[in-house]
Coordinates of N, CA and C in Angstrom, one line a residue:
Chain A
X655 N 10.7 12.8 14.3 CA 10.5 13.8 13.2 C 11.7 14.8 13.2
X656 N 12.1 15.2 12.0 CA 13.4 16.0 11.9 C 13.2 17.3 12.5
X657 N 14.3 17.9 13.0 CA 14.3 19.2 13.5 C 14.5 20.2 12.4
X658 N 13.8 21.3 12.4 CA 13.9 22.3 11.4 C 14.5 23.6 11.9
X659 N 15.2 24.3 11.0 CA 15.8 25.6 11.4 C 15.3 26.7 10.4
X660 N 14.8 27.8 11.0 CA 14.2 28.9 10.2 C 14.8 30.2 10.7
X661 N 14.9 31.2 9.8 CA 15.3 32.5 10.3 C 14.2 33.1 11.3
X662 N 14.7 33.8 12.2 CA 13.7 34.4 13.2 C 12.7 35.3 12.6
X663 N 13.2 36.2 11.7 CA 12.3 37.2 11.2 C 12.7 37.6 9.8
X664 N 11.8 38.1 9.0 CA 12.0 38.5 7.6 C 11.1 39.7 7.3
X665 N 11.5 40.6 6.4 CA 10.6 41.6 5.9 C 10.4 41.4 4.4
X666 N 9.3 41.9 3.9 CA 9.0 41.8 2.5 C 8.1 43.0 2.1
X667 N 8.4 43.5 1.0 CA 7.6 44.6 0.5 C 6.3 44.1 -0.1
X668 N 5.2 44.8 0.1 CA 3.9 44.4 -0.4 C 4.0 44.3 -1.9
X669 N 3.4 43.2 -2.4 CA 3.4 43.0 -3.9 C 4.6 42.2 -4.4
X670 N 5.6 42.1 -3.6 CA 6.8 41.3 -4.0 C 6.7 39.9 -3.5
X671 N 7.5 39.0 -4.0 CA 7.5 37.6 -3.6 C 8.2 37.5 -2.2
X672 N 7.7 36.7 -1.4 CA 8.3 36.4 -0.1 C 8.8 35.0 -0.2
X673 N 10.1 34.9 0.1 CA 10.8 33.5 0.0 C 11.3 33.2 1.4
X674 N 10.6 32.2 2.0 CA 10.9 31.8 3.4 C 11.7 30.5 3.4
X675 N 13.0 30.5 3.9 CA 13.8 29.2 3.8 C 13.6 28.4 5.1
X676 N 13.9 27.1 4.9 CA 13.8 26.2 6.1 C 14.9 25.1 5.8
X677 N 15.7 24.8 6.9 CA 16.6 23.7 6.8 C 16.1 22.5 7.6
X678 N 16.2 21.4 7.0 CA 15.7 20.1 7.7 C 16.7 19.0 7.3
X679 N 18.0 19.2 7.7 CA 19.0 18.3 7.1 C 18.9 16.9 7.6
X680 N 18.2 16.6 8.7 CA 18.0 15.2 9.2 C 16.7 14.6 8.8
X681 N 16.1 15.1 7.8 CA 14.8 14.6 7.4 C 15.0 13.2 6.8
X682 N 14.0 12.3 7.2 CA 14.1 10.9 6.7 C 13.2 10.8 5.4
X683 N 13.4 9.6 4.7 CA 12.8 9.5 3.4 C 11.3 9.5 3.4
X684 N 10.6 9.2 4.5 CA 9.2 9.2 4.5 C 8.5 10.3 5.2
X685 N 9.4 11.3 5.5 CA 8.8 12.5 6.2 C 8.4 13.6 5.2
X686 N 7.3 14.2 5.3 CA 6.8 15.3 4.5 C 7.3 16.6 5.1
X687 N 7.3 17.6 4.3 CA 7.6 19.0 4.8 C 6.2 19.7 4.7
X688 N 5.8 20.2 5.9 CA 4.6 21.0 6.0 C 4.9 22.4 6.3
X689 N 4.1 23.3 5.8 CA 4.1 24.7 6.2 C 2.8 25.2 6.8
X690 N 2.8 25.8 7.9 CA 1.7 26.5 8.5 C 2.0 27.9 8.8
X691 N 1.0 28.7 8.9 CA 1.2 30.1 9.4 C 0.2 30.4 10.5
X692 N 0.6 31.4 11.3 CA -0.3 31.8 12.4 C -0.3 33.3 12.5
X693 N -1.5 33.8 12.2 CA -1.7 35.2 12.3 C -2.1 35.5 13.7
X694 N -1.7 36.7 14.2 CA -1.8 37.0 15.6 C -3.2 36.6 16.2
X695 N -3.2 35.8 17.3 CA -4.4 35.5 18.1 C -5.3 34.5 17.3
X696 N -4.8 33.9 16.3 CA -5.6 32.9 15.6 C -4.9 31.6 15.6
X697 N -5.7 30.5 15.3 CA -5.0 29.2 15.2 C -4.2 29.1 14.0
X698 N -3.2 28.2 14.0 CA -2.4 28.0 12.8 C -3.2 27.6 11.6
X699 N -2.7 28.0 10.4 CA -3.4 27.7 9.1 C -2.5 26.9 8.3
X700 N -3.0 25.8 7.8 CA -2.3 25.0 6.8 C -2.0 25.7 5.5
X701 N -0.8 25.7 5.0 CA -0.5 26.4 3.7 C -0.3 25.3 2.6
X702 N 0.7 24.4 2.8 CA 1.1 23.5 1.8 C 2.0 22.4 2.4
X703 N 2.1 21.3 1.7 CA 3.0 20.3 2.1 C 3.6 19.6 0.9
X704 N 4.7 18.9 1.0 CA 5.3 18.1 0.0 C 6.3 17.1 0.5
X705 N 6.6 16.1 -0.4 CA 7.5 15.1 0.0 C 8.8 15.3 -0.7
X706 N 8.9 15.3 -2.0 CA 10.1 15.5 -2.7 C 9.9 16.4 -4.0
X707 N 8.7 16.4 -4.5 CA 8.5 17.2 -5.7 C 8.0 18.6 -5.3
X708 N 8.3 19.6 -6.1 CA 7.8 21.0 -5.8 C 6.3 21.0 -5.9
X709 N 5.6 21.8 -5.1 CA 4.2 21.8 -5.0 C 3.7 23.3 -5.1
X710 N 2.5 23.4 -5.7 CA 1.9 24.8 -5.8 C 0.4 24.6 -5.5
X711 N -0.1 25.6 -4.8 CA -1.5 25.7 -4.6 C -1.9 27.1 -4.7
X712 N -3.2 27.4 -4.3 CA -3.7 28.8 -4.5 C -3.0 29.8 -3.5
X713 N -2.4 29.3 -2.5 CA -1.7 30.2 -1.5 C -0.3 30.4 -1.8
X714 N 0.4 29.3 -2.1 CA 1.9 29.4 -2.2 C 2.5 28.3 -3.0
X715 N 3.8 28.4 -3.2 CA 4.6 27.3 -3.8 C 5.6 26.8 -2.8
X716 N 5.9 25.5 -2.9 CA 6.9 24.9 -2.0 C 8.0 24.3 -2.9
X717 N 9.2 24.7 -2.7 CA 10.4 24.2 -3.5 C 11.2 23.4 -2.5
X718 N 11.4 22.1 -2.8 CA 12.2 21.2 -2.0 C 13.5 20.9 -2.8
X719 N 14.6 21.0 -2.1 CA 15.9 20.7 -2.8 C 15.9 19.2 -3.1
X720 N 16.8 18.8 -4.1 CA 16.9 17.4 -4.5 C 17.3 16.5 -3.4
X721 N 18.2 17.0 -2.5 CA 18.6 16.1 -1.4 C 17.6 16.2 -0.2
X722 N 16.6 17.0 -0.3 CA 15.5 17.2 0.7 C 16.0 17.8 2.0
X723 N 17.2 18.3 2.0 CA 17.7 18.9 3.3 C 17.2 20.3 3.5
X724 N 16.6 20.9 2.6 CA 16.0 22.3 2.8 C 14.9 22.5 1.8
X725 N 14.1 23.5 2.2 CA 13.0 23.9 1.3 C 12.7 25.4 1.4
X726 N 12.0 25.9 0.5 CA 11.6 27.3 0.5 C 10.1 27.5 0.2
X727 N 9.5 28.2 1.1 CA 8.1 28.6 0.8 C 8.0 29.9 0.1
X728 N 7.3 30.0 -1.0 CA 7.2 31.2 -1.8 C 5.8 31.7 -1.8
X729 N 5.6 32.9 -1.3 CA 4.3 33.6 -1.4 C 4.5 34.6 -2.6
X730 N 3.9 34.3 -3.8 CA 4.3 35.1 -5.0 C 4.0 36.6 -5.0
X731 N 3.0 37.0 -4.3 CA 2.7 38.4 -4.3 C 2.2 38.8 -2.9
X732 N 3.1 39.0 -2.0 CA 2.8 39.2 -0.6 C 1.9 40.4 -0.4
X733 N 0.9 40.2 0.5 CA 0.0 41.3 0.9 C 0.2 41.6 2.4
X734 N -0.4 42.7 2.9 CA -0.3 43.0 4.3 C -0.9 41.9 5.2
X735 N -1.9 41.2 4.6 CA -2.6 40.1 5.3 C -1.7 38.9 5.5
X736 N -0.6 38.8 4.8 CA 0.3 37.7 4.9 C 1.3 37.9 6.1
X737 N 1.2 39.0 6.8 CA 2.1 39.2 7.9 C 1.6 38.2 9.0
X738 N 2.6 37.3 9.4 CA 2.3 36.2 10.3 C 3.6 35.5 10.7
X739 N 3.4 34.5 11.6 CA 4.5 33.6 11.9 C 4.4 32.4 11.1
X740 N 5.4 32.0 10.4 CA 5.4 30.9 9.4 C 6.2 29.7 10.0
X741 N 5.6 28.6 10.1 CA 6.3 27.4 10.7 C 6.5 26.4 9.6
X742 N 7.7 25.8 9.6 CA 8.1 24.7 8.8 C 8.2 23.5 9.7
X743 N 7.5 22.4 9.3 CA 7.5 21.2 10.2 C 7.6 20.0 9.3
X744 N 8.4 19.0 9.8 CA 8.4 17.7 9.1 C 7.6 16.7 9.8
X745 N 7.0 15.8 9.1 CA 6.0 14.9 9.7 C 5.8 13.7 8.8
X746 N 5.7 12.5 9.5 CA 5.4 11.3 8.8 C 3.9 11.2 8.6
X747 N 3.5 11.1 7.4 CA 2.0 10.9 7.1 C 1.2 12.0 7.7
X748 N 0.0 11.7 8.1 CA -0.9 12.7 8.5 C -1.4 12.5 9.9
X749 N -0.7 11.6 10.7 CA -1.3 11.2 12.0 C -0.3 11.5 13.1
X750 N 0.8 12.1 12.8 CA 1.8 12.4 13.8 C 1.5 13.7 14.5
X751 N 2.3 14.0 15.5 CA 2.2 15.3 16.2 C 3.0 16.3 15.5
X752 N 2.5 17.5 15.4 CA 3.2 18.6 14.8 C 4.2 19.2 15.9
X753 N 5.4 19.3 15.6 CA 6.4 19.9 16.5 C 6.7 21.3 16.0
X754 N 6.2 22.3 16.7 CA 6.4 23.7 16.2 C 7.7 24.2 16.9
X755 N 8.5 24.9 16.0 CA 9.6 25.6 16.5 C 9.2 27.1 16.8
X756 N 10.2 28.0 16.7 CA 9.8 29.4 16.9 C 9.3 30.0 15.6
X757 N 9.5 29.4 14.4 CA 9.0 29.9 13.2 C 9.7 31.2 12.7
X758 N 9.3 31.7 11.6 CA 9.8 32.9 11.0 C 8.7 33.9 11.1
X759 N 8.9 35.1 11.7 CA 8.0 36.2 11.7 C 8.2 37.0 10.4
X760 N 7.2 36.9 9.5 CA 7.2 37.7 8.3 C 6.4 38.9 8.4
X761 N 7.1 40.0 8.2 CA 6.5 41.4 8.2 C 6.4 41.9 6.8
X762 N 5.1 42.0 6.3 CA 5.0 42.6 5.0 C 4.7 44.1 5.1
X763 N 5.5 44.9 4.4 CA 5.4 46.3 4.6 C 4.9 47.0 3.4
X764 N 4.1 48.1 3.6 CA 3.6 48.8 2.4 C 4.7 49.5 1.6
Chain B
X546 N -19.0 25.0 4.7 CA -18.4 23.9 5.4 C -17.7 24.4 6.7
X547 N -18.3 24.1 7.9 CA -17.8 24.6 9.1 C -16.4 24.0 9.4
X548 N -15.5 24.9 9.9 CA -14.2 24.4 10.2 C -14.2 23.9 11.6
X549 N -13.1 24.0 12.3 CA -13.0 23.5 13.7 C -13.6 24.5 14.7
X550 N -14.5 24.1 15.5 CA -15.2 25.0 16.5 C -14.7 24.7 17.9
X551 N -14.3 25.7 18.6 CA -13.9 25.5 20.0 C -14.7 26.4 20.9
X552 N -15.0 25.9 22.1 CA -15.7 26.7 23.1 C -15.2 26.4 24.5
X553 N -15.2 27.4 25.4 CA -15.5 28.8 25.1 C -14.3 29.4 24.4
X554 N -14.5 30.7 24.0 CA -13.3 31.4 23.4 C -12.4 31.9 24.5
X555 N -12.9 32.3 25.6 CA -12.1 32.8 26.7 C -12.7 32.3 28.0
X556 N -11.9 32.1 29.0 CA -12.4 31.9 30.3 C -11.3 32.1 31.3
X557 N -11.7 32.5 32.5 CA -10.9 32.8 33.6 C -11.2 31.8 34.8
X558 N -10.2 31.1 35.3 CA -10.3 30.2 36.4 C -9.4 30.5 37.5
X559 N -9.7 30.0 38.7 CA -8.8 30.2 39.8 C -7.9 29.0 40.0
X560 N -6.7 29.3 40.5 CA -5.8 28.2 40.8 C -6.4 27.1 41.6
X561 N -6.2 25.8 41.2 CA -6.7 24.7 41.9 C -8.0 24.2 41.3
X562 N -8.7 25.0 40.5 CA -10.0 24.6 39.9 C -9.7 23.6 38.7
X563 N -10.8 23.1 38.2 CA -10.8 22.3 37.1 C -11.5 22.9 35.9
X564 N -11.1 22.6 34.7 CA -11.7 23.2 33.5 C -11.9 22.2 32.4
X565 N -12.9 22.4 31.6 CA -13.2 21.5 30.4 C -13.3 22.4 29.2
X566 N -12.6 22.1 28.2 CA -12.6 22.8 26.9 C -13.2 21.9 25.9
X567 N -13.9 22.4 24.9 CA -14.6 21.6 23.9 C -14.2 21.9 22.5
X568 N -14.3 20.9 21.7 CA -13.8 21.0 20.3 C -14.7 20.2 19.4
X569 N -15.3 20.8 18.3 CA -16.0 20.1 17.3 C -15.1 20.1 16.0
X570 N -14.7 18.9 15.5 CA -13.8 18.9 14.4 C -14.5 19.3 13.1
X571 N -13.7 19.6 12.1 CA -14.2 19.9 10.8 C -15.0 18.7 10.3
X572 N -16.1 19.1 9.5 CA -16.9 18.0 9.0 C -16.1 17.0 8.2
X573 N -16.3 15.7 8.5 CA -15.6 14.7 7.7 C -14.3 14.3 8.4
X574 N -13.8 15.0 9.4 CA -12.6 14.6 10.0 C -12.9 13.7 11.2
X575 N -11.9 12.8 11.5 CA -12.1 11.8 12.5 C -11.0 11.8 13.6
X576 N -10.0 12.6 13.5 CA -8.9 12.7 14.4 C -8.8 14.1 15.0
X577 N -8.6 14.1 16.3 CA -8.6 15.4 17.0 C -7.3 15.5 17.9
X578 N -6.6 16.6 17.7 CA -5.4 16.8 18.5 C -5.5 18.1 19.3
X579 N -4.9 18.1 20.5 CA -4.9 19.3 21.3 C -3.5 19.9 21.5
X580 N -3.4 21.2 21.5 CA -2.1 21.9 21.6 C -2.3 23.0 22.7
X581 N -1.2 23.3 23.4 CA -1.1 24.4 24.3 C -0.1 25.4 23.8
X582 N -0.5 26.6 23.7 CA 0.4 27.7 23.2 C 0.6 28.8 24.3
X583 N 1.7 28.8 24.9 CA 2.0 29.9 25.8 C 2.4 31.2 25.0
X584 N 2.2 32.3 25.7 CA 2.5 33.6 25.0 C 3.9 33.6 24.4
X585 N 4.0 33.9 23.1 CA 5.3 34.1 22.5 C 5.9 32.8 22.1
X586 N 5.3 31.7 22.3 CA 5.9 30.4 22.0 C 5.1 29.7 20.9
X587 N 5.7 28.7 20.2 CA 4.9 27.9 19.3 C 4.0 26.9 20.0
X588 N 3.0 26.4 19.4 CA 2.1 25.4 20.0 C 2.9 24.1 20.4
X589 N 2.5 23.6 21.6 CA 3.0 22.3 22.0 C 2.0 21.2 22.1
X590 N 2.3 20.1 21.5 CA 1.4 18.9 21.4 C 1.0 18.4 22.8
X591 N -0.3 18.2 23.1 CA -0.7 17.6 24.3 C -1.1 16.2 24.1
X592 N -2.1 15.9 23.3 CA -2.4 14.5 22.9 C -3.3 14.5 21.7
X593 N -3.5 13.3 21.2 CA -4.3 13.1 20.0 C -5.3 12.0 20.2
X594 N -6.5 12.1 19.7 CA -7.6 11.1 19.8 C -8.0 10.6 18.5
X595 N -8.2 9.3 18.4 CA -8.7 8.7 17.1 C -9.5 7.5 17.6
X596 N -10.7 7.3 17.0 CA -11.6 6.2 17.4 C -11.8 6.1 18.9
X597 N -12.0 7.3 19.5 CA -12.3 7.5 20.9 C -11.2 7.0 21.8
X598 N -10.0 6.8 21.3 CA -8.8 6.4 22.1 C -7.7 7.4 22.0
X599 N -7.0 7.6 23.1 CA -5.8 8.5 23.0 C -4.7 7.7 22.3
X600 N -4.3 8.3 21.2 CA -3.3 7.6 20.3 C -1.9 8.0 20.6
X601 N -1.7 9.3 20.9 CA -0.4 9.8 21.1 C -0.5 10.8 22.3
X602 N 0.6 11.0 23.0 CA 0.6 11.9 24.1 C 1.9 12.7 24.1
X603 N 1.9 14.0 24.4 CA 3.1 14.7 24.5 C 3.5 14.8 26.0
X604 N 4.5 15.6 26.3 CA 5.0 15.7 27.6 C 4.2 16.5 28.6
X605 N 3.0 16.1 28.9 CA 2.1 16.8 29.8 C 1.7 15.9 30.9
X606 N 1.6 16.5 32.1 CA 1.2 15.6 33.3 C -0.2 15.1 33.2
X607 N -0.5 14.1 34.1 CA -1.8 13.5 34.1 C -2.9 14.4 34.4
X608 N -2.6 15.6 34.9 CA -3.7 16.6 35.1 C -4.4 16.9 33.9
X609 N -3.8 16.7 32.7 CA -4.4 16.9 31.4 C -4.9 15.6 30.9
X610 N -6.2 15.6 30.7 CA -6.9 14.4 30.2 C -7.9 14.8 29.1
X611 N -8.3 13.8 28.3 CA -9.2 14.1 27.3 C -10.2 13.0 27.0
X612 N -11.0 13.3 26.0 CA -12.0 12.3 25.6 C -12.5 12.7 24.2
X613 N -12.8 11.6 23.5 CA -13.4 11.8 22.1 C -14.7 11.0 22.1
X614 N -15.7 11.7 21.6 CA -17.1 11.1 21.5 C -17.3 10.4 20.2
X615 N -18.4 9.6 20.1 CA -18.7 8.9 18.9 C -18.9 9.8 17.7
X616 N -19.3 11.1 17.9 CA -19.4 12.0 16.8 C -18.1 12.8 16.5
X617 N -17.0 12.3 17.0 CA -15.7 12.8 16.8 C -15.3 14.1 17.6
X618 N -16.3 14.7 18.2 CA -16.0 15.8 19.0 C -15.1 15.4 20.2
X619 N -14.5 16.4 20.8 CA -13.5 16.1 21.9 C -13.6 17.1 23.0
X620 N -13.1 16.7 24.2 CA -13.0 17.5 25.3 C -11.6 17.4 25.9
X621 N -11.1 18.5 26.4 CA -9.8 18.6 27.1 C -10.1 19.0 28.5
X622 N -9.7 18.2 29.5 CA -9.9 18.5 30.9 C -8.5 18.8 31.6
X623 N -8.5 19.8 32.4 CA -7.3 20.1 33.1 C -7.7 20.2 34.6
X624 N -7.1 19.4 35.4 CA -7.4 19.4 36.9 C -6.4 20.2 37.6
X625 N -6.7 20.7 38.8 CA -5.8 21.3 39.7 C -5.0 22.4 39.0
X626 N -5.7 23.3 38.4 CA -5.1 24.4 37.6 C -3.9 25.1 38.3
X627 N -2.9 25.3 37.6 CA -1.7 26.1 38.0 C -1.7 27.4 37.2
X628 N -1.0 28.4 37.8 CA -0.8 29.7 37.0 C -0.2 29.4 35.7
X629 N 0.7 28.5 35.6 CA 1.4 28.2 34.4 C 0.6 27.5 33.3
X630 N -0.6 27.1 33.6 CA -1.5 26.6 32.6 C -2.2 27.6 31.8
X631 N -2.0 28.9 32.2 CA -2.6 30.0 31.4 C -2.0 30.0 30.0
X632 N -2.8 29.9 29.0 CA -2.3 29.7 27.6 C -3.5 29.7 26.6
X633 N -3.2 29.7 25.4 CA -4.2 29.5 24.3 C -4.2 28.0 24.0
X634 N -5.3 27.4 24.1 CA -5.5 25.9 23.9 C -6.1 25.7 22.5
X635 N -5.4 25.0 21.6 CA -5.8 24.9 20.3 C -6.2 23.4 20.0
X636 N -7.3 23.3 19.2 CA -7.7 22.0 18.8 C -7.5 21.9 17.3
X637 N -7.0 20.8 16.8 CA -6.8 20.6 15.4 C -7.4 19.2 15.0
X638 N -8.1 19.2 13.8 CA -8.7 18.0 13.3 C -8.1 17.6 12.0
X639 N -8.2 16.3 11.7 CA -7.7 15.8 10.4 C -8.4 14.5 10.1
X640 N -8.2 14.0 8.9 CA -8.7 12.7 8.5 C -7.6 11.7 8.4
X641 N -7.7 10.7 9.2 CA -6.5 9.8 9.4 C -6.0 9.2 8.1
X642 N -6.9 8.9 7.2 CA -6.4 8.2 6.0 C -6.0 9.1 4.9
X643 N -6.1 10.4 5.1 CA -5.7 11.4 4.0 C -4.7 12.3 4.5
X644 N -3.8 12.7 3.6 CA -2.6 13.5 4.0 C -2.9 15.0 3.6
X645 N -4.0 15.5 4.1 CA -4.4 16.9 3.8 C -3.9 18.0 4.8
X646 N -3.3 17.6 5.8 CA -2.9 18.6 6.8 C -4.0 18.7 7.9
X647 N -3.6 19.4 8.9 CA -4.5 19.6 10.0 C -5.3 21.0 9.9
X648 N -6.5 21.0 10.3 CA -7.3 22.2 10.4 C -7.4 22.6 11.9
X649 N -7.0 23.8 12.2 CA -7.0 24.3 13.6 C -8.2 25.2 13.8
X650 N -8.7 25.1 15.1 CA -9.6 26.1 15.5 C -9.0 27.4 16.0
X651 N -9.7 28.4 16.4 CA -9.2 29.6 16.8 C -8.7 29.6 18.3
X652 N -9.0 28.5 19.0 CA -8.5 28.4 20.3 C -9.4 28.9 21.4
X653 N -9.0 28.4 22.6 CA -9.6 28.9 23.9 C -8.6 29.5 24.7
X654 N -8.7 30.8 25.0 CA -7.8 31.5 25.9 C -8.1 31.3 27.3
X655 N -7.3 30.5 28.0 CA -7.5 30.2 29.4 C -6.5 31.1 30.3
X656 N -7.1 31.8 31.2 CA -6.3 32.6 32.2 C -6.6 32.0 33.6
X657 N -5.5 31.6 34.3 CA -5.6 31.1 35.6 C -5.1 32.2 36.6
X658 N -5.9 32.5 37.5 CA -5.5 33.6 38.5 C -5.4 33.1 39.9

């Protein structure tokens, strides 16, 4: 599975969009991009995943570049409850092991 | 719809003892994975069970073993506990044939003293 690179930390004002970048330049054609987040002392929570098309659900949007070497997770209207560590992970299918890096610590401020 | 249930939530063990952690997967899920998360670190994959067999294993010693039961629930056993085994142990379940992502439990906080 491809290695991912994320900024260590980011701040976002409450009510504004939070844009979290991820580089995965060695991703292979059959690897999906998954995003999870972990709020302090809880288990990771699945947010969204995609292969090559942009995806949107009730939580977030995922924008994947055409060459698939990077992606951006967008939280359209960040709230204080979105403060968490966000992990970008690449994975083949749904049966592989998730390899967590250090993630991005997003701090949403009032 | 119950999510992933782990028990106990916290426990304290003495170095050298053995511990068993339990996980009930989300309803409808058939695959269970276990992760260890040390303080300040991302979770690390221990192993995955499907159809009562260990399907994948991470870089953990044989002191870590597991089991999956016919009802898809799972146990993680750790023998000869070391101080370094103190961590949050997370269970994640999924449905093998569907690409819906993993559902994680809240974890068991193990402290070895």
